[in-house]
Coordinates of C-alpha atoms in Angstrom, one line a residue:
X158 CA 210.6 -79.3 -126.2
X159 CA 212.1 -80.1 -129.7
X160 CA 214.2 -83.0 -130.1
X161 CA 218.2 -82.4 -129.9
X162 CA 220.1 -82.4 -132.4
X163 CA 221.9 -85.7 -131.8
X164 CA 218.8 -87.5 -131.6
X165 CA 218.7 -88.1 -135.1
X166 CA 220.5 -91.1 -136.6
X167 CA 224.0 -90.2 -138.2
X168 CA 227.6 -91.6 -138.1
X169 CA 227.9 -89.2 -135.1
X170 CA 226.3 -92.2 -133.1
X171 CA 228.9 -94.4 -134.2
X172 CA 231.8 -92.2 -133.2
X173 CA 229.7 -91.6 -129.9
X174 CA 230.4 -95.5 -129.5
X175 CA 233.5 -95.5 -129.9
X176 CA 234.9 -92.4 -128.4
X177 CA 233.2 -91.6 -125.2
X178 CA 233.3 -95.0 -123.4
X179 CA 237.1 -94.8 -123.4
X180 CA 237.4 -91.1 -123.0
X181 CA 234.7 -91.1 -120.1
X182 CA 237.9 -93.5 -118.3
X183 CA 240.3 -91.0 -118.7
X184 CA 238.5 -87.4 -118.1
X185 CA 235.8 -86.5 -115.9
X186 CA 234.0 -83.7 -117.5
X187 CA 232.2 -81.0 -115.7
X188 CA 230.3 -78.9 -118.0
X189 CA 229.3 -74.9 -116.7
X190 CA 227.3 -72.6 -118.6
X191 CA 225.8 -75.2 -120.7
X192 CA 222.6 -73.1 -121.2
X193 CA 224.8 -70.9 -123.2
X194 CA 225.4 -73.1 -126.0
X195 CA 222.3 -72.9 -128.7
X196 CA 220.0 -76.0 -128.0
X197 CA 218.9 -74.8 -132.3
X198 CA 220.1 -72.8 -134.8
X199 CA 223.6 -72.6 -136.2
X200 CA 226.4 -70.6 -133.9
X201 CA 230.3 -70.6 -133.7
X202 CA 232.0 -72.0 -130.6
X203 CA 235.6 -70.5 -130.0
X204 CA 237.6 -72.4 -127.4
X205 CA 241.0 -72.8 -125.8
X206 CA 243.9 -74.9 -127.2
X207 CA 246.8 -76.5 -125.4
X208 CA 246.4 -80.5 -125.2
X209 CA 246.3 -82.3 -128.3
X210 CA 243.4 -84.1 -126.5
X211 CA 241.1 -80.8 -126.4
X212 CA 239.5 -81.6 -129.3
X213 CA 238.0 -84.7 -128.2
X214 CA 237.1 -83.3 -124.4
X215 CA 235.3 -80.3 -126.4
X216 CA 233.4 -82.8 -128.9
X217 CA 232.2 -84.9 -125.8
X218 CA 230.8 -81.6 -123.9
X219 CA 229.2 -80.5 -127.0
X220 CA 227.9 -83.6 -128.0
X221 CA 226.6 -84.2 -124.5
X222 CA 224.5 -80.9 -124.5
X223 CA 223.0 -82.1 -127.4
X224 CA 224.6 -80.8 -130.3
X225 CA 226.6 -82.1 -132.9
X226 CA 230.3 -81.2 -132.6
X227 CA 231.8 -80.2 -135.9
X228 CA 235.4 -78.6 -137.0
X229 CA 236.8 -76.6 -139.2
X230 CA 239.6 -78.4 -140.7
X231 CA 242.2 -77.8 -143.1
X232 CA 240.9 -78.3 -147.3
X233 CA 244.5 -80.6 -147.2
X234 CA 242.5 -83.3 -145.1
X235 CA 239.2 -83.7 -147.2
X236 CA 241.7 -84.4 -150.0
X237 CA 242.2 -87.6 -148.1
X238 CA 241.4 -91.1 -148.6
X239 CA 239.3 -92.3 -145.7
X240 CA 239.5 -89.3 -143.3
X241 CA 238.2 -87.0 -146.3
X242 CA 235.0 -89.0 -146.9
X243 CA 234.9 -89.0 -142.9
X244 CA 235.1 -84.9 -142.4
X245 CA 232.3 -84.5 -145.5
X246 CA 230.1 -87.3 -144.0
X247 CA 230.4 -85.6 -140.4
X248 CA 229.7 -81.8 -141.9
X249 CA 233.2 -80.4 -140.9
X250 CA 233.9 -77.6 -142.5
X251 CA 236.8 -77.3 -144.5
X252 CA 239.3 -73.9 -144.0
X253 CA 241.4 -72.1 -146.4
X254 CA 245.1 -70.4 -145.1
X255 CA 244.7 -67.7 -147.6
X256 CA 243.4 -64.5 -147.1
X257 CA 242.5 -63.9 -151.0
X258 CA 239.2 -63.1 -152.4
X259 CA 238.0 -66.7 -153.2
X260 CA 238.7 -67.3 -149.3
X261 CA 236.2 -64.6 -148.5
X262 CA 233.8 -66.4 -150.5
X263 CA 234.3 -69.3 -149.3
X264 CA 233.9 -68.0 -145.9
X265 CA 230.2 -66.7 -147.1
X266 CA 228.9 -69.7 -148.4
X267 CA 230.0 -71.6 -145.2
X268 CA 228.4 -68.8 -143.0
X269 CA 225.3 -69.4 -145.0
X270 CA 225.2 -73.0 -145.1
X271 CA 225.3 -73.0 -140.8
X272 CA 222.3 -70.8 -141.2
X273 CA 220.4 -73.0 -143.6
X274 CA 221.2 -76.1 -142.0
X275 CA 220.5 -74.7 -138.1
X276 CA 224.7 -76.0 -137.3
X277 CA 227.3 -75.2 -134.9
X278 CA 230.7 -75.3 -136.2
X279 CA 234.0 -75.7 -133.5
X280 CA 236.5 -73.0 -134.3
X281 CA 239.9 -72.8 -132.4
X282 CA 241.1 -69.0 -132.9
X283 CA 244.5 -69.7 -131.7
X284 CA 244.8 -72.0 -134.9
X285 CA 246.9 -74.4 -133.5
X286 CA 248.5 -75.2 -129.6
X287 CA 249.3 -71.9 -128.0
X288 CA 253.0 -71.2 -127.4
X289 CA 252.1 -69.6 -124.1
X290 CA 254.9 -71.0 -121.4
X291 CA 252.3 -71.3 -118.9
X292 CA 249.1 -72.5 -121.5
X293 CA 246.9 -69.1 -121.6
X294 CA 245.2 -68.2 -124.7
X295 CA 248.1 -66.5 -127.0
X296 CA 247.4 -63.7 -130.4
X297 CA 244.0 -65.1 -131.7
X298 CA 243.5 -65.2 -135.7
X299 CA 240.8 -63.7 -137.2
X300 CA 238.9 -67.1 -138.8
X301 CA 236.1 -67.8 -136.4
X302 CA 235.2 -63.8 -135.8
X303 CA 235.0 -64.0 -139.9
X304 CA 232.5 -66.8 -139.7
X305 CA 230.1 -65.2 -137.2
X306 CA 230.8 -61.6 -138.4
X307 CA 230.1 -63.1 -142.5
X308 CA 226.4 -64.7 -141.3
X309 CA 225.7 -62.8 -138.0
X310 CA 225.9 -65.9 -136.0
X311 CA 226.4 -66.3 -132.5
X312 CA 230.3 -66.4 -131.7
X313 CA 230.4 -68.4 -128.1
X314 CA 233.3 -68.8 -125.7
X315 CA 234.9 -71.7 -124.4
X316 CA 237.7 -72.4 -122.2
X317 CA 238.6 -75.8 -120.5
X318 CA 241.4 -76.8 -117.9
X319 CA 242.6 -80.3 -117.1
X320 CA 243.1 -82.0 -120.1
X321 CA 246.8 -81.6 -119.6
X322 CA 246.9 -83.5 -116.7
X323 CA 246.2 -86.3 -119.5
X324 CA 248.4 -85.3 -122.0
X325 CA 250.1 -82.1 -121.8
X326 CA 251.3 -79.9 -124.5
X327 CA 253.5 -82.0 -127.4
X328 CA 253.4 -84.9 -124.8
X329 CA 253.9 -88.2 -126.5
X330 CA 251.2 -90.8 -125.2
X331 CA 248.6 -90.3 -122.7
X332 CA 248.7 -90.1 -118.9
X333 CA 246.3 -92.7 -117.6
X334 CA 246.7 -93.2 -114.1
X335 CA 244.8 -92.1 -111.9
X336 CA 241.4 -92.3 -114.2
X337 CA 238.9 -89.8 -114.7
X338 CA 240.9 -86.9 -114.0
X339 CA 239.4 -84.1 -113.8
X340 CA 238.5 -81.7 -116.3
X341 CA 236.2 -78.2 -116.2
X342 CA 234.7 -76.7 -118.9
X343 CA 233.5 -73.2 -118.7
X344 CA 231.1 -71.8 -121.9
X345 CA 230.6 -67.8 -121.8
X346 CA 228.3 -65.6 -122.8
X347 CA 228.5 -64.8 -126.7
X348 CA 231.0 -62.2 -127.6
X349 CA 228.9 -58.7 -128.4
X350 CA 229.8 -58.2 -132.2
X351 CA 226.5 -55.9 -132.7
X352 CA 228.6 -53.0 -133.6
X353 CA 230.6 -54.4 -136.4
X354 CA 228.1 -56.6 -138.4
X355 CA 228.3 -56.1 -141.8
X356 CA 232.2 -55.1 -141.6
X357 CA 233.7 -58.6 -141.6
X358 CA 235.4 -57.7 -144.9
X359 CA 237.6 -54.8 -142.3
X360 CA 240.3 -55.6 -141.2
X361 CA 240.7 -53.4 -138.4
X362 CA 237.4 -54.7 -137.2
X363 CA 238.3 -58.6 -137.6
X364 CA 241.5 -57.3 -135.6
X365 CA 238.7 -55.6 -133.0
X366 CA 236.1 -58.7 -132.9
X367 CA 239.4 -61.2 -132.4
X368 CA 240.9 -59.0 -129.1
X369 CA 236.7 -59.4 -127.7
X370 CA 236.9 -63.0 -128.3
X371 CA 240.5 -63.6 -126.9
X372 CA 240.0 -61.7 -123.7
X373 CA 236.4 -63.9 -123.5
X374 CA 238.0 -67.0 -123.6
X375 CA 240.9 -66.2 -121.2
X376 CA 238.5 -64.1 -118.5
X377 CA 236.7 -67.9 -118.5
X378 CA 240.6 -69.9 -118.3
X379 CA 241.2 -67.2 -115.6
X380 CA 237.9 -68.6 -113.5
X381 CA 238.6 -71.8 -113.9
X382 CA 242.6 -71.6 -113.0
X383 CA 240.9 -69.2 -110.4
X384 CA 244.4 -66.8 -111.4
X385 CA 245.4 -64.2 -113.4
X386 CA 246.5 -64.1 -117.2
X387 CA 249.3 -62.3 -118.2
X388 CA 248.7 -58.8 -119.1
X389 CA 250.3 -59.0 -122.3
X390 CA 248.9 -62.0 -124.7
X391 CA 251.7 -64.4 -126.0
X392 CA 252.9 -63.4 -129.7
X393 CA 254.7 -66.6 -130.9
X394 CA 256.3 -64.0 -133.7
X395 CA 257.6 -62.1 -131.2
X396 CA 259.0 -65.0 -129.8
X397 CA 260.6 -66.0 -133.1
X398 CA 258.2 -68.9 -132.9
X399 CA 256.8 -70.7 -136.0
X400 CA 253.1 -71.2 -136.2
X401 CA 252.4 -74.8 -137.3
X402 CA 249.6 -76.7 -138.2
X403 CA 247.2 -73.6 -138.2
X404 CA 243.6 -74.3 -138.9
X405 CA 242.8 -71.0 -139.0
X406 CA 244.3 -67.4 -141.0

């Protein structure tokens, strides 16, 4: 059996040290479908986003499967003293808000570095918390559907549940008591995208590949809150709701 990926020395192990021992007080994390992640080669995992903390109970399941856990973050950060050198020395991926031409490039030349480099990259689709009342999946953007579409990579769903029991949506500070809540993490089958490869420069098919992956993640939410989602997904501009902090276009 090859060796994980994690198994080889990088500054991953010294985040390991310092995140999971505290994090592993707070949340106990039950992984299922963890055959469904890649154990090689690059892919793009799409999960759910409601807690502020979901990054880091995502990065500890992936990490834990043997995989290293990489984002897609926005270019503003790797501008940054400190946290910049951080994201380039970690291989996250940095993501452009515009939709122009040199966007589209970009969006090539990350597809094909995955490729070359056999890595999985951690794309939130909902681009920032959803603005659903009741925390289901809301309108997806098309950034992660690009990424697989652009270098025919795997495009995975995730959902998890429980991590607002920690720290809920816009909560300031963290609900610590009682430790080791729990928290369930479902990973689906990879959304079928055989149809449209070759076509990530459509529109109406980045539109088509995002409503698969949405109504992937929330069929897994909807297993794990063992209840259904709304039959109409939450459009925060229907709302007259801003979208901040995207990560994704």
């Amino acid at each position: 059996m090859a060796a994980s990926e994690r198994s080889r020395p990088s500054l991953f192990w010294v985040l390991a040290v310092l995140v999971i021992p505290p994090m592993s007080l707070l949340a106990k994390i039950r992984v299922t479908g963890a055959e469904k992640l890649p154990r090689q080669g690059a892919f793009v995992l799409a999960p759910n986003h409601y807690s502020e903390l979901d990054p880091l109970i995502v990065a500890m399941s992936v990490y834990r499967l043997g995989r290293l856990p990489r984002f897609m973050a926005k270019e503003s950060l790797f501008r940054m003293p400190v946290v910049g050198w951080l994201l380039k020395r970690t291989g996250m991926i940095p993501v452009s808000r515009s939709a122009s031409a040199a966007a589209a490039k970009q969006t090539l030349k990350q597809s094909a570095e995955l490729v070359e480099h056999g890595r999985g990259v951690i794309v939130y689709p909902e681009g920032t918390l959803t603005r659903d009342p009741d925390l289901w999946p809301m309108r997806g953007k098309s950034g992660a559907v690009r990424l697989a579409l652009s270098g025919d990579l795997p495009l995975i769903p995730m959902a998890q549940w429980g991590t607002q029991e920690i720290m809920g949506r816009y909560q300031k500070g963290l609900s610590l008591w009682p430790l080791r809540k729990p928290v369930n993490v479902l990973i689906g089958d990879p959304v079928d995208l055989s149809d449209l490869r070759g076509r990530a420069s459509e529109p109406a098919v980045l539109n088509e590949a995002t409503a698969r992956l949405m109504a992937a993640i929330t069929a897994l939410l909807e297993q794990l809150r063992d209840e259904k989602a709304p039959a109409t997904r939450w459009n925060p501009t229907d709302h007259g709701q801003k979208e901040t902090g995207r990560l994704d276009s």
